[in-house]
mmCIF file of C-alpha atoms in Angstrom:
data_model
loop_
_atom_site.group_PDB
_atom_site.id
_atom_site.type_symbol
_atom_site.label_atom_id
_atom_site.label_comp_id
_atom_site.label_asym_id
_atom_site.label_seq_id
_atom_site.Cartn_x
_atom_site.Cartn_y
_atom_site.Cartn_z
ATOM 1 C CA UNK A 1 0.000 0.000 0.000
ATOM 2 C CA UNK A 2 3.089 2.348 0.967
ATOM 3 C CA UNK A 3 4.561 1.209 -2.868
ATOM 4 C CA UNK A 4 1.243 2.629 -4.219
ATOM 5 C CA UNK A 5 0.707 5.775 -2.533
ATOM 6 C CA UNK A 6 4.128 6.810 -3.478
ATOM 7 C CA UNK A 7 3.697 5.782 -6.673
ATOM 8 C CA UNK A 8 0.859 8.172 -6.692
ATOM 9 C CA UNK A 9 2.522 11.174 -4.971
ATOM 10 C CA UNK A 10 5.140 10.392 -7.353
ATOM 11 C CA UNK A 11 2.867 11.080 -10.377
ATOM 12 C CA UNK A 12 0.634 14.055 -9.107
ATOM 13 C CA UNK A 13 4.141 15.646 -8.191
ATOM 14 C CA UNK A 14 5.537 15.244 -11.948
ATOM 15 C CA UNK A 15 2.840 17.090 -13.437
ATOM 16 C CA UNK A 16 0.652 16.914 -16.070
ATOM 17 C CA UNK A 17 2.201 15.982 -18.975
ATOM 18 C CA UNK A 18 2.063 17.227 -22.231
ATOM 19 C CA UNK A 19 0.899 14.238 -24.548
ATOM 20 C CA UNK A 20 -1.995 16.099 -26.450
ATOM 21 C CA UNK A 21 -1.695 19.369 -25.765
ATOM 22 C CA UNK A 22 -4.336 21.785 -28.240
ATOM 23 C CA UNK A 23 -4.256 25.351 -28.264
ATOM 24 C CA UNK A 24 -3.817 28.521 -30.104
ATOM 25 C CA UNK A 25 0.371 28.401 -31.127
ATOM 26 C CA UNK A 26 2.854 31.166 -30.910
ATOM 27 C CA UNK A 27 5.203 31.074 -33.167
ATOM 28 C CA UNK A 28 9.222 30.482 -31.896
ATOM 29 C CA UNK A 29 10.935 30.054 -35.312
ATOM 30 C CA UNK A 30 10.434 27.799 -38.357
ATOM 31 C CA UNK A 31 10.476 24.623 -35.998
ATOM 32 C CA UNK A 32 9.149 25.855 -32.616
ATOM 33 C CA UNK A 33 6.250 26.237 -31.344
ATOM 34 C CA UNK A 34 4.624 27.257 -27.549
ATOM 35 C CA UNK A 35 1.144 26.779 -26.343
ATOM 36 C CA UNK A 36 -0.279 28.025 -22.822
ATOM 37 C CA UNK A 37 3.942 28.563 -21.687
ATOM 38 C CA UNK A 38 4.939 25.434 -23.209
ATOM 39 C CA UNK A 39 7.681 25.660 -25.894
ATOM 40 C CA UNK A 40 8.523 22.921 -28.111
ATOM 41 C CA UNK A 41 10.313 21.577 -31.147
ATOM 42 C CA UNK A 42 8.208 20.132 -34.297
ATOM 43 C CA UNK A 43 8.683 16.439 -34.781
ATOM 44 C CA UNK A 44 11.294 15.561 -37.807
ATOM 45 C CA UNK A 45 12.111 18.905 -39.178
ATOM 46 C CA UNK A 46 14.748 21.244 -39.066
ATOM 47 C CA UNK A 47 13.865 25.042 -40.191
ATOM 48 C CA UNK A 48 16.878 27.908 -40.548
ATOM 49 C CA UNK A 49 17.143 29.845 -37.127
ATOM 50 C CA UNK A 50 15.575 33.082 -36.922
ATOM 51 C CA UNK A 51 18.742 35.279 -37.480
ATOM 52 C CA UNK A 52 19.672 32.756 -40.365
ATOM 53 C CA UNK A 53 20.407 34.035 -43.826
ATOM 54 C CA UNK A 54 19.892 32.422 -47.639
ATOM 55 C CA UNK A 55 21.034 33.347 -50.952
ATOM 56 C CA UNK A 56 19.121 33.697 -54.285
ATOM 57 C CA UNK A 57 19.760 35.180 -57.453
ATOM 58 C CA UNK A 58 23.051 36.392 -55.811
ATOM 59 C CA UNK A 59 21.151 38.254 -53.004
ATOM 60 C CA UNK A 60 21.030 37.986 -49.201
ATOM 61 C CA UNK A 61 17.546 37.426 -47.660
ATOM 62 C CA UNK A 62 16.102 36.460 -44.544
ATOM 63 C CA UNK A 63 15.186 32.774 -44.911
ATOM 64 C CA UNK A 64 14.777 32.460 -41.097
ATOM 65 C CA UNK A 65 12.421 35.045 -40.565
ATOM 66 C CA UNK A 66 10.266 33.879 -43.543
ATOM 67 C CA UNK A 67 10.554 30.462 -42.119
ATOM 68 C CA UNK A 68 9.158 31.296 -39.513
ATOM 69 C CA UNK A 69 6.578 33.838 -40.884
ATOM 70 C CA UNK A 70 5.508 31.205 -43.099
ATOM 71 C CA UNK A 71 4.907 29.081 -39.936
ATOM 72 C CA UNK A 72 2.713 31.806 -38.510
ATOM 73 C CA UNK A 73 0.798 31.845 -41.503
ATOM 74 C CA UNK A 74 0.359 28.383 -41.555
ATOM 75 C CA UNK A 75 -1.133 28.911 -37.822
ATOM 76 C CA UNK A 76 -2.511 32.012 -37.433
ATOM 77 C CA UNK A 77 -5.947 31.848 -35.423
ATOM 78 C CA UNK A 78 -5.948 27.902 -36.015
ATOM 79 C CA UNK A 79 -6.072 25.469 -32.983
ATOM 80 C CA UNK A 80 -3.304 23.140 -33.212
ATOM 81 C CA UNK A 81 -3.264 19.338 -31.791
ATOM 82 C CA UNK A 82 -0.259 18.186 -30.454
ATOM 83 C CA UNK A 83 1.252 15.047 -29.964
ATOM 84 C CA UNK A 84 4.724 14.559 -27.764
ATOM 85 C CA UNK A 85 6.777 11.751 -29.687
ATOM 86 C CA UNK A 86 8.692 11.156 -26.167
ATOM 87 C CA UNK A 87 11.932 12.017 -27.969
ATOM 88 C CA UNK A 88 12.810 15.553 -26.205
ATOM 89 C CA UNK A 89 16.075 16.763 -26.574
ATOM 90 C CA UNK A 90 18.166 18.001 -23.526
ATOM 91 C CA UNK A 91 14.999 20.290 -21.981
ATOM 92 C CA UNK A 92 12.866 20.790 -25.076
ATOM 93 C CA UNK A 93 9.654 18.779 -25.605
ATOM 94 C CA UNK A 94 9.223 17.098 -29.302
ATOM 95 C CA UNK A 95 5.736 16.801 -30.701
ATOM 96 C CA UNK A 96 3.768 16.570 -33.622
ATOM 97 C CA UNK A 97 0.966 18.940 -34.749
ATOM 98 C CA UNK A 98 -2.011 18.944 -36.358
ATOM 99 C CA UNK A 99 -4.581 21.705 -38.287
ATOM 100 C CA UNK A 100 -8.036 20.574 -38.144
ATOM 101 C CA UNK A 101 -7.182 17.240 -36.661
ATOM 102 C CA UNK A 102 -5.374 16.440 -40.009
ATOM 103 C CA UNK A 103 -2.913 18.331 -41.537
ATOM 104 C CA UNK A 104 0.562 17.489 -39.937
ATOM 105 C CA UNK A 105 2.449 21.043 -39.882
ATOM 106 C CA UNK A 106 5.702 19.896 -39.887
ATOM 107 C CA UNK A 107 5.115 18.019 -43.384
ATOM 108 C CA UNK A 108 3.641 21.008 -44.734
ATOM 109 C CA UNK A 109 6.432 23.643 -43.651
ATOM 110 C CA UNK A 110 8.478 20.783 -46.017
ATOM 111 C CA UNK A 111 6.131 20.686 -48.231
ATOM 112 C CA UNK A 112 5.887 24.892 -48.698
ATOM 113 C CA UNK A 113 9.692 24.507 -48.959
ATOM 114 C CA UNK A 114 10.643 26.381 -45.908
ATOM 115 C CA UNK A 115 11.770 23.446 -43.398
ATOM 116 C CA UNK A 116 13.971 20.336 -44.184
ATOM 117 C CA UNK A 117 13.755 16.613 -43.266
ATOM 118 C CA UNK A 118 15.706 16.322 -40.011
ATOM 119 C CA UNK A 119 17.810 13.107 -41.105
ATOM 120 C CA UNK A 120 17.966 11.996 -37.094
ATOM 121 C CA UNK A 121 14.481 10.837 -37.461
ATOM 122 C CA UNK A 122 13.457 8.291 -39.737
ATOM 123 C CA UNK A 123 10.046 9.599 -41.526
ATOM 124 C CA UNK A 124 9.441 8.233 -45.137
ATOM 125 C CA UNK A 125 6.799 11.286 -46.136
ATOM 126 C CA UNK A 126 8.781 13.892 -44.641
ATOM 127 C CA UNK A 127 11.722 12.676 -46.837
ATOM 128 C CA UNK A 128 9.714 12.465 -50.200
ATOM 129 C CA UNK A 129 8.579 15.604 -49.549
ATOM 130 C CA UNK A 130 11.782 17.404 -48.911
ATOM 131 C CA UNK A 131 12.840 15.515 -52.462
ATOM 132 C CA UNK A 132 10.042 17.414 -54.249
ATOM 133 C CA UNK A 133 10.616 20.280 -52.565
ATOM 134 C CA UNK A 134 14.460 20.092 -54.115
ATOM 135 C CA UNK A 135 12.741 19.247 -57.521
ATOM 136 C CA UNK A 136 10.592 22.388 -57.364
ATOM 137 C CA UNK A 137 13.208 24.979 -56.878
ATOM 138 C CA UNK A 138 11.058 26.761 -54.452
ATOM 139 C CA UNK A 139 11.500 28.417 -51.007
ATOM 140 C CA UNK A 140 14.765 27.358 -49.624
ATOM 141 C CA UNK A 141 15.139 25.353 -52.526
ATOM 142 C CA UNK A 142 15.273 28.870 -54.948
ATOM 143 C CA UNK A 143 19.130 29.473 -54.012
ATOM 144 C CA UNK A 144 21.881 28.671 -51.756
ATOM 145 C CA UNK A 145 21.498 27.930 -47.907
ATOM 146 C CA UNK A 146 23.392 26.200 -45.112
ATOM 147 C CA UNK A 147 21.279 23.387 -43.376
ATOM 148 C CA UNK A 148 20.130 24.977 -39.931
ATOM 149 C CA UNK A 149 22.327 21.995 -37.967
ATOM 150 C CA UNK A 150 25.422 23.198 -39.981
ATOM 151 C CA UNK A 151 24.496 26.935 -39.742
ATOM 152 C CA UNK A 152 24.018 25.918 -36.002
ATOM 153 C CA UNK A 153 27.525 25.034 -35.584
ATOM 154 C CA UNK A 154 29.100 27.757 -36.879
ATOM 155 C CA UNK A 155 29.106 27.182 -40.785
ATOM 156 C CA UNK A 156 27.570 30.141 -42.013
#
């Protein structure tokens, strides 16, 4: 009974956790997303970081901050469903979204050419997509860019 009542305390004390969370987003960047305080990565992609600069047609442009507008647009006054995929990295939670119970946001920030397929995960669709993205010449696609996990580490 003891092993059980801790058990319990245990739990209550944790928290709620954050395995479908829905709410109005606010936008971090191209991959990051907070709802009601909570801030969190979105499953399998990797977008440029905010401050982040691309090239096209021999110009400099802000491909961060249209990442991440992009992403706003995406979600501005939707309601978002959120999965956590358990896979959080250091502090940060990891989940997958949704628009209207349906449309998976990460796959369509790859799709509109703005985010890449982060290669840690293993996500068939998210790969195809990037691969049409490439294909289209569109978005980040248009001109030259450093991955974000290259730009990241000092490659810029």
């Amino acid at each position: 009974m003891r092993a059980f009542i801790l058990c319990l305390m245990l739990t209550l004390a944790a928290g709620p956790a954050l395995a479908d969370m829905e709410g109005q987003p606010t936008v971090v960047d191209g991959d990051t997303l907070s709802i009601a305080g909570h801030t969190f990565d979105l499953h399998g992609i990797d977008a440029p970081e905010n401050d982040q600069t691309c090239e096209k047609d021999g110009e400099s442009y802000p491909c961060g901050f249209q990442a991440a507008n992009a992403l706003g647009f995406m979600t501005a006054y939707q309601w978002v469903q959120c999965r956590d995929v358990g896979d959080g990295r250091g502090a940060r939670y990891v989940m997958t979204c949704y628009l209207g119970g349906r449309y998976d946001v990460g796959g369509k920030m790859i799709r509109q050419r703005w985010a890449m397929y982060d290669r840690s995960y293993r996500i068939p669709a998210y790969q195809a997509a990037e691969e049409a993205a490439r294909a289209a010449r569109a978005g980040l696609w248009a001109g030259g860019f450093v991955a974000p996990w290259e730009w990241r580490q000092g490659k810029r």
